Amino acid sequence: MSEHPAIPFNDLSRGLRRDRDLLLRAAAEVIDSGYAVHGAHHRAFESEIAEYVGVDHAVGVANGTDALELAIKAVRPAGRSIVVTAGNAGGYTSTAVKRAGLTPRYADVDATTLCLTADTVRDVLDDEVGVVVVTHLYGHIGDIPELRSLCDERSIALVEDCAQAIGADSRDGRAGTFGDAATISFYPTKNLGAVGDGGAVVTRSSEVADRVRQLRQYGWATKYDAAVSGGTNSRLDEMQAAFLRLRLPLVNGFNARRREIIARYRAAAAEIAPEVLTVLPAAGGHGAHLAICRSSQRDAVRVHLRGAGVTTDVHFPLPDWEQAAFSAHAPTTPKAHTEAACDEVFSLPLFPELTDDEVDRVCAALRSIA
Ligand SMILES: Cc1ncc(COP(=O)(O)O)c(C=O)c1O
């Protein structure tokens, strides 16, 4: 056993301590403003997050799952009730699809990136499919232009789930700029985390933004006049908007630190046989939300790391269709890469406030596996 306290998988208290005075000042400002929801901070944050992503519109909502539900409702072509998605991304899209009264259909993921691609999606498309939701899992942006073209050819809408990919860049552009709409979660552990829940839908389209604005507020066209069905109450509150405004300018630095930590883990694991442990790369503009490893001996490796004082987790252990809530939608053909990913992936500690000493200790623990 390690003589040090275990290295936490995440420790939100460090960031909260760092930002404490700023957060308290922002909270006081919100209280003094008299606006608890949809005030000046909320309006400003919607513009700032849209500009950061590189689109024209952002609509604040209560969390990332609501963002998915409302985005799907806003972009879905009428009469098409199937939403294609991946089964290895935590079930959030499946939850949103079911809440929207639609049906999930699962495509396999790419063997290396663990994300949907045009090649993995093509075979499951038919005339009933209205939306494809691509999750930029762990912060990785796949080959989106090809997926976008495939959807365009068939008049299928594309939604990007950027919950794990805020600020992620690829050679083709930033996460959130490719889809008919994209969704963000500000859950506290996310790369841009609130001090509570929060989410947003971002889009280039003013029509889609207007529809989401209507849906987040009971479907109202004007006050007390619900013009569209499927509306709900989903607001990003003023306090969270004020907090998120303070943290948005820090995201690029946080993402760079996350990538640097993953690079150090990869270097430390370089001598280990790949089937025993591979740390997935997070180079370039990768969103680096999680430090993901693959191992054919996951349980044993996690026990070893635990003994060396390193806390790990699994994102995500079960394909959606192996969870009772979604098992009615289980695919009829095997999705081998999704199944393998759920059997093999696990995550190392990763948050910007990890100290260099802690990173060194994780690296030493990794080296001790070889
Ligand atoms: C990939 C992904 N999509 C959606 C969500 C849902 O976000 P929220 O928890 O804010 O509803 C999360 C995280 O929680 C996520 O990791």
Coordinates of C-alpha atoms and ligand atoms in Angstrom, one line a residue:
M1 CA 0.0 0.0 0.0
S2 CA 1.0 3.6 -0.6
E3 CA 2.0 5.6 2.5
H4 CA 0.3 8.7 1.0
P5 CA -3.4 9.5 1.0
A6 CA -5.0 8.1 -2.2
I7 CA -5.0 10.4 -5.2
P8 CA -8.6 11.4 -5.8
F9 CA -10.2 10.7 -9.1
N10 CA -11.5 14.3 -8.9
D11 CA -11.6 17.0 -6.2
L12 CA -13.9 19.8 -6.9
S13 CA -13.1 21.5 -3.5
R14 CA -9.7 22.6 -4.9
G15 CA -11.2 24.7 -7.8
L16 CA -13.9 26.0 -5.5
R17 CA -11.2 27.1 -3.0
R18 CA -9.2 28.8 -5.8
D19 CA -12.3 30.6 -7.1
R20 CA -14.0 31.3 -3.7
D21 CA -13.6 35.0 -3.5
L22 CA -14.7 35.6 -7.1
L23 CA -17.7 33.3 -6.8
L24 CA -18.8 34.9 -3.6
R25 CA -18.6 38.4 -5.2
A26 CA -20.6 37.1 -8.2
A27 CA -23.2 35.6 -5.9
A28 CA -23.6 38.9 -4.0
E29 CA -24.0 40.7 -7.3
V30 CA -26.7 38.4 -8.4
I31 CA -28.6 38.7 -5.1
D32 CA -28.3 42.5 -5.3
S33 CA -29.5 42.5 -8.9
G34 CA -32.9 41.0 -7.9
Y35 CA -32.8 38.6 -10.8
A36 CA -32.8 34.9 -10.0
V37 CA -33.3 33.7 -13.5
H38 CA -32.8 35.1 -17.0
G39 CA -31.2 38.3 -15.9
A40 CA -28.2 40.2 -17.3
H41 CA -25.6 37.5 -16.4
H42 CA -27.6 34.9 -18.2
R43 CA -27.9 37.1 -21.4
A44 CA -24.2 37.9 -21.3
F45 CA -23.2 34.2 -20.8
E46 CA -25.4 33.1 -23.7
S47 CA -23.4 35.5 -26.0
E48 CA -20.1 34.6 -24.5
I49 CA -20.5 30.9 -24.8
A50 CA -21.8 31.2 -28.4
E51 CA -18.7 33.3 -29.3
Y52 CA -16.4 30.9 -27.5
V53 CA -17.8 27.9 -29.5
G54 CA -17.9 29.9 -32.7
V55 CA -21.6 29.9 -33.5
D56 CA -24.3 32.7 -33.5
H57 CA -26.7 31.5 -30.8
A58 CA -26.6 29.8 -27.4
V59 CA -29.7 29.0 -25.3
G60 CA -29.1 28.3 -21.6
V61 CA -30.9 25.3 -20.1
A62 CA -31.0 23.4 -16.8
N63 CA -28.5 20.6 -17.6
G64 CA -26.8 18.7 -20.5
T65 CA -29.5 16.0 -20.7
D66 CA -32.2 18.7 -21.1
A67 CA -30.0 20.3 -23.8
L68 CA -30.0 17.0 -25.7
E69 CA -33.7 16.5 -25.4
L70 CA -34.6 20.1 -26.5
A71 CA -32.0 20.1 -29.3
I72 CA -33.3 16.8 -30.7
K73 CA -36.9 18.1 -30.5
A74 CA -35.8 21.3 -32.2
V75 CA -34.0 19.8 -35.2
R76 CA -35.9 16.6 -35.9
P77 CA -37.6 16.4 -39.3
A78 CA -41.4 15.8 -38.7
G79 CA -42.5 12.2 -38.9
R80 CA -39.1 10.6 -38.3
S81 CA -39.0 9.0 -34.9
I82 CA -35.6 7.2 -34.7
V83 CA -32.5 8.8 -33.3
V84 CA -29.2 7.1 -34.0
T85 CA -26.5 7.2 -31.3
A86 CA -23.7 5.3 -29.7
G87 CA -24.1 2.9 -26.8
N88 CA -20.9 3.7 -25.0
A89 CA -21.5 7.3 -24.0
G90 CA -23.2 6.9 -20.6
G91 CA -26.9 6.7 -21.7
Y92 CA -27.5 10.5 -21.6
T93 CA -28.7 10.6 -25.2
S94 CA -30.8 7.5 -24.8
T95 CA -32.5 9.2 -21.7
A96 CA -33.1 12.4 -23.7
V97 CA -34.5 10.4 -26.7
K98 CA -36.9 8.5 -24.6
R99 CA -38.1 11.7 -22.9
A100 CA -38.7 13.2 -26.3
G101 CA -41.0 10.3 -27.0
L102 CA -38.6 8.9 -29.7
T103 CA -36.7 5.7 -30.2
P104 CA -32.9 5.2 -29.9
R105 CA -31.1 3.1 -32.4
Y106 CA -27.5 2.2 -31.8
A107 CA -24.6 2.3 -34.3
D108 CA -21.2 0.8 -33.4
V109 CA -18.3 3.1 -32.7
D110 CA -14.9 3.3 -34.4
A111 CA -12.5 0.8 -32.9
T112 CA -9.8 3.4 -32.1
T113 CA -11.6 6.7 -31.3
L114 CA -14.6 5.0 -29.7
C115 CA -16.9 7.6 -31.5
L116 CA -19.5 7.3 -34.2
T117 CA -18.2 7.9 -37.8
A118 CA -19.9 7.9 -41.2
D119 CA -18.7 4.3 -41.7
T120 CA -20.2 3.1 -38.4
V121 CA -23.5 4.9 -38.9
R122 CA -24.2 4.2 -42.6
D123 CA -25.6 0.7 -42.1
V124 CA -28.3 1.7 -39.5
L125 CA -29.8 4.6 -41.5
D126 CA -33.2 4.3 -43.1
D127 CA -36.1 6.7 -43.8
E128 CA -37.3 6.6 -40.2
V129 CA -34.1 8.1 -38.9
G130 CA -34.5 11.8 -38.2
V131 CA -31.5 12.7 -36.1
V132 CA -28.0 11.4 -35.5
V133 CA -26.4 12.4 -32.1
V134 CA -22.6 12.1 -32.2
T135 CA -21.0 12.3 -28.8
H136 CA -17.5 13.8 -28.8
L137 CA -16.5 11.2 -26.2
Y138 CA -13.8 12.0 -23.8
G139 CA -13.1 15.2 -25.8
H140 CA -12.4 13.6 -29.1
I141 CA -13.8 15.0 -32.3
G142 CA -14.2 12.3 -35.0
D143 CA -14.4 12.7 -38.7
I144 CA -17.4 15.0 -38.6
P145 CA -17.4 16.4 -42.2
E146 CA -18.0 13.0 -43.6
L147 CA -20.7 12.2 -41.0
R148 CA -22.3 15.6 -41.8
S149 CA -22.3 14.9 -45.5
L150 CA -23.9 11.5 -44.9
C151 CA -26.7 13.1 -42.8
D152 CA -27.2 15.9 -45.4
E153 CA -27.6 13.4 -48.2
R154 CA -30.5 11.8 -46.3
S155 CA -32.0 15.0 -44.8
I156 CA -31.1 13.7 -41.3
A157 CA -30.3 16.3 -38.6
L158 CA -27.0 16.1 -36.8
V159 CA -26.6 17.0 -33.1
E160 CA -23.2 17.1 -31.4
D161 CA -23.0 16.2 -27.8
C162 CA -20.2 18.4 -26.5
A163 CA -20.7 17.6 -22.8
Q164 CA -17.1 16.3 -22.8
A165 CA -15.7 18.5 -25.5
I166 CA -16.0 22.1 -24.7
G167 CA -13.1 24.0 -26.4
A168 CA -12.1 20.9 -28.3
D169 CA -10.6 21.7 -31.7
S170 CA -9.9 19.6 -34.8
R171 CA -8.4 20.4 -38.2
D172 CA -12.0 20.9 -39.4
G173 CA -13.1 23.3 -36.7
R174 CA -14.3 23.5 -33.1
A175 CA -16.7 21.1 -31.4
G176 CA -20.2 22.5 -31.6
T177 CA -19.8 24.1 -35.0
F178 CA -20.7 21.1 -37.2
G179 CA -24.2 20.1 -36.2
D180 CA -27.6 21.6 -36.7
A181 CA -27.3 22.0 -33.0
A182 CA -24.8 21.1 -30.3
T183 CA -25.3 20.5 -26.6
I184 CA -23.1 21.3 -23.6
S185 CA -23.2 20.3 -19.9
F186 CA -21.9 22.5 -17.1
Y187 CA -22.1 19.7 -14.5
P188 CA -19.5 20.5 -11.9
T189 CA -17.0 17.9 -13.1
K190 CA -17.1 19.1 -16.7
N191 CA -14.2 21.1 -18.2
L192 CA -16.4 24.2 -17.7
G193 CA -18.2 23.3 -14.5
A194 CA -20.9 25.3 -12.6
V195 CA -21.4 25.1 -8.9
G196 CA -24.6 23.1 -9.5
D197 CA -26.3 22.0 -12.8
G198 CA -26.4 23.8 -16.1
G199 CA -26.4 23.3 -19.8
A200 CA -26.8 25.0 -23.2
V201 CA -27.8 24.3 -26.7
V202 CA -25.6 26.1 -29.3
T203 CA -26.4 26.5 -33.0
R204 CA -25.7 28.6 -36.1
S205 CA -29.4 28.6 -36.9
S206 CA -31.7 31.4 -35.5
E207 CA -34.7 29.1 -36.2
V208 CA -33.3 26.3 -34.1
A209 CA -32.3 28.7 -31.3
D210 CA -35.9 30.2 -31.3
R211 CA -37.4 26.7 -31.1
V212 CA -35.2 25.7 -28.2
R213 CA -36.0 29.0 -26.5
Q214 CA -39.7 28.2 -26.8
L215 CA -39.3 24.6 -25.7
R216 CA -37.3 25.6 -22.6
Q217 CA -40.1 27.9 -21.5
Y218 CA -43.3 25.7 -21.6
G219 CA -43.6 26.0 -25.4
W220 CA -44.8 29.5 -25.0
A221 CA -45.0 31.8 -28.0
T222 CA -45.8 34.6 -25.6
K223 CA -46.4 34.5 -21.9
Y224 CA -49.1 31.9 -21.0
D225 CA -49.6 31.0 -24.7
A226 CA -48.1 27.5 -25.3
A227 CA -47.8 27.4 -29.1
V228 CA -45.8 24.2 -29.4
S229 CA -46.2 20.9 -27.6
G230 CA -43.2 19.2 -26.0
G231 CA -42.2 22.3 -24.0
T232 CA -40.9 22.1 -20.5
N233 CA -39.3 24.3 -17.8
S234 CA -35.5 24.2 -18.2
R235 CA -33.6 27.2 -17.1
L236 CA -30.0 27.9 -16.4
D237 CA -30.3 30.1 -13.3
E238 CA -28.7 33.5 -12.9
M239 CA -26.3 32.4 -10.2
Q240 CA -24.8 29.6 -12.3
A241 CA -24.6 31.9 -15.4
A242 CA -22.6 34.4 -13.3
F243 CA -20.3 31.7 -12.0
L244 CA -19.8 30.2 -15.5
R245 CA -18.9 33.7 -16.9
L246 CA -16.0 33.8 -14.4
R247 CA -14.7 30.3 -15.4
L248 CA -15.2 30.5 -19.2
P249 CA -11.9 32.4 -19.7
L250 CA -10.1 29.7 -17.8
V251 CA -11.2 26.8 -20.0
N252 CA -8.4 26.9 -22.6
G253 CA -5.8 26.8 -19.8
F254 CA -7.6 24.0 -18.0
N255 CA -7.8 21.9 -21.2
A256 CA -4.1 22.5 -21.9
R257 CA -3.3 21.3 -18.4
R258 CA -5.5 18.2 -18.8
R259 CA -3.7 17.4 -22.1
E260 CA -0.3 17.8 -20.4
I261 CA -1.3 15.4 -17.6
I262 CA -2.5 12.8 -20.1
A263 CA 0.8 13.1 -22.1
R264 CA 2.7 12.4 -18.9
Y265 CA 0.6 9.3 -18.2
R266 CA 1.1 8.1 -21.7
A267 CA 4.9 8.5 -21.5
A268 CA 4.9 6.6 -18.1
A269 CA 2.9 3.8 -19.7
A270 CA 4.9 3.6 -22.9
E271 CA 6.8 0.4 -21.8
I272 CA 3.7 -1.6 -20.8
A273 CA 2.4 -4.2 -23.3
P274 CA -0.5 -2.4 -25.1
E275 CA -3.0 -5.1 -24.3
V276 CA -2.2 -4.8 -20.6
L277 CA -2.5 -1.0 -20.6
T278 CA -2.8 1.7 -23.2
V279 CA -3.4 5.3 -22.3
L280 CA -5.4 6.9 -25.1
P281 CA -3.8 10.0 -26.7
A282 CA -5.2 13.5 -26.2
A283 CA -2.9 15.6 -28.5
G284 CA -3.6 18.7 -30.5
G285 CA -6.9 20.4 -29.6
H286 CA -8.3 17.3 -27.8
G287 CA -10.9 18.3 -25.2
A288 CA -9.2 15.9 -22.7
H289 CA -12.2 15.5 -20.4
L290 CA -11.1 12.1 -19.1
A291 CA -7.7 10.3 -19.1
I292 CA -8.9 7.0 -20.6
C293 CA -7.0 3.7 -20.5
R294 CA -7.8 0.4 -22.2
S295 CA -6.8 -2.9 -20.7
S296 CA -7.8 -6.5 -21.4
Q297 CA -7.0 -7.0 -17.6
R298 CA -9.0 -4.1 -16.3
D299 CA -10.0 -5.4 -12.9
A300 CA -6.5 -6.6 -12.0
V301 CA -4.9 -3.3 -13.2
R302 CA -7.4 -1.2 -11.3
V303 CA -6.7 -3.3 -8.1
H304 CA -2.9 -2.8 -8.6
L305 CA -3.4 1.0 -9.1
R306 CA -5.7 1.2 -6.0
G307 CA -2.9 -0.5 -4.0
A308 CA -0.5 2.2 -5.2
G309 CA -2.9 4.9 -4.0
V310 CA -4.5 5.8 -7.4
T311 CA -8.3 6.1 -7.6
T312 CA -9.8 5.1 -10.9
D313 CA -13.3 4.9 -12.4
V314 CA -15.0 3.4 -15.5
H315 CA -16.6 5.6 -18.2
F316 CA -18.8 3.7 -19.1
P317 CA -19.2 0.1 -18.0
L318 CA -22.4 -1.0 -19.8
P319 CA -23.6 -0.4 -23.3
D320 CA -26.9 1.4 -23.1
W321 CA -28.8 -1.6 -24.4
E322 CA -27.6 -3.7 -21.5
Q323 CA -29.3 -1.3 -19.1
A324 CA -32.9 -2.2 -18.3
A325 CA -34.2 1.2 -19.3
F326 CA -33.0 0.8 -22.9
S327 CA -32.9 -3.0 -23.4
A328 CA -36.0 -2.9 -25.5
H329 CA -33.9 -1.1 -28.1
A330 CA -31.0 -3.6 -28.1
P331 CA -29.5 -3.9 -31.6
T332 CA -30.1 -7.1 -33.5
T333 CA -26.5 -7.3 -34.9
P334 CA -23.4 -7.2 -32.6
K335 CA -21.7 -3.9 -31.9
A336 CA -18.3 -5.4 -31.2
H337 CA -16.3 -2.2 -30.7
T338 CA -18.8 -0.8 -28.3
E339 CA -18.9 -4.0 -26.3
A340 CA -15.1 -4.2 -26.2
A341 CA -14.8 -0.6 -25.1
C342 CA -17.2 -1.1 -22.2
D343 CA -15.3 -4.2 -21.1
E344 CA -11.8 -2.5 -21.3
V345 CA -11.9 1.2 -20.6
F346 CA -11.1 2.9 -17.3
S347 CA -10.2 6.4 -16.3
L348 CA -7.2 7.8 -14.3
P349 CA -7.4 10.9 -12.1
L350 CA -7.7 14.0 -14.2
F351 CA -8.6 17.5 -13.2
P352 CA -6.6 20.8 -13.7
E353 CA -5.8 21.2 -10.0
L354 CA -3.9 17.9 -9.7
T355 CA -0.5 18.8 -8.4
D356 CA 2.7 17.8 -10.3
D357 CA 3.6 15.6 -7.3
E358 CA 0.3 13.7 -7.6
V359 CA 0.8 13.3 -11.4
D360 CA 4.3 11.9 -10.7
R361 CA 2.8 9.4 -8.2
V362 CA 0.2 8.3 -10.8
C363 CA 3.1 7.9 -13.3
A364 CA 5.1 5.9 -10.8
A365 CA 2.1 3.6 -10.2
L366 CA 1.7 3.1 -14.0
R367 CA 5.4 2.3 -14.4
S368 CA 5.1 -0.3 -11.7
I369 CA 2.6 -2.3 -13.9
A370 CA 5.2 -3.0 -16.6
Ligands
LIG1 C1 -21.4 12.7 -22.9 C2 -22.4 13.3 -21.9 N1 -23.6 13.7 -22.4 C3 -24.5 14.3 -21.6 C4 -24.3 14.5 -20.3 C5 -25.4 15.0 -19.4 O1 -25.1 16.2 -18.8 P1 -25.9 16.5 -17.4 O2 -25.4 15.7 -16.3 O3 -25.6 18.0 -17.3 O4 -27.4 16.3 -17.7 C6 -23.0 14.1 -19.7 C7 -22.6 14.2 -18.3 O5 -23.2 14.2 -17.3 C8 -22.1 13.5 -20.6 O6 -20.9 13.1 -20.1

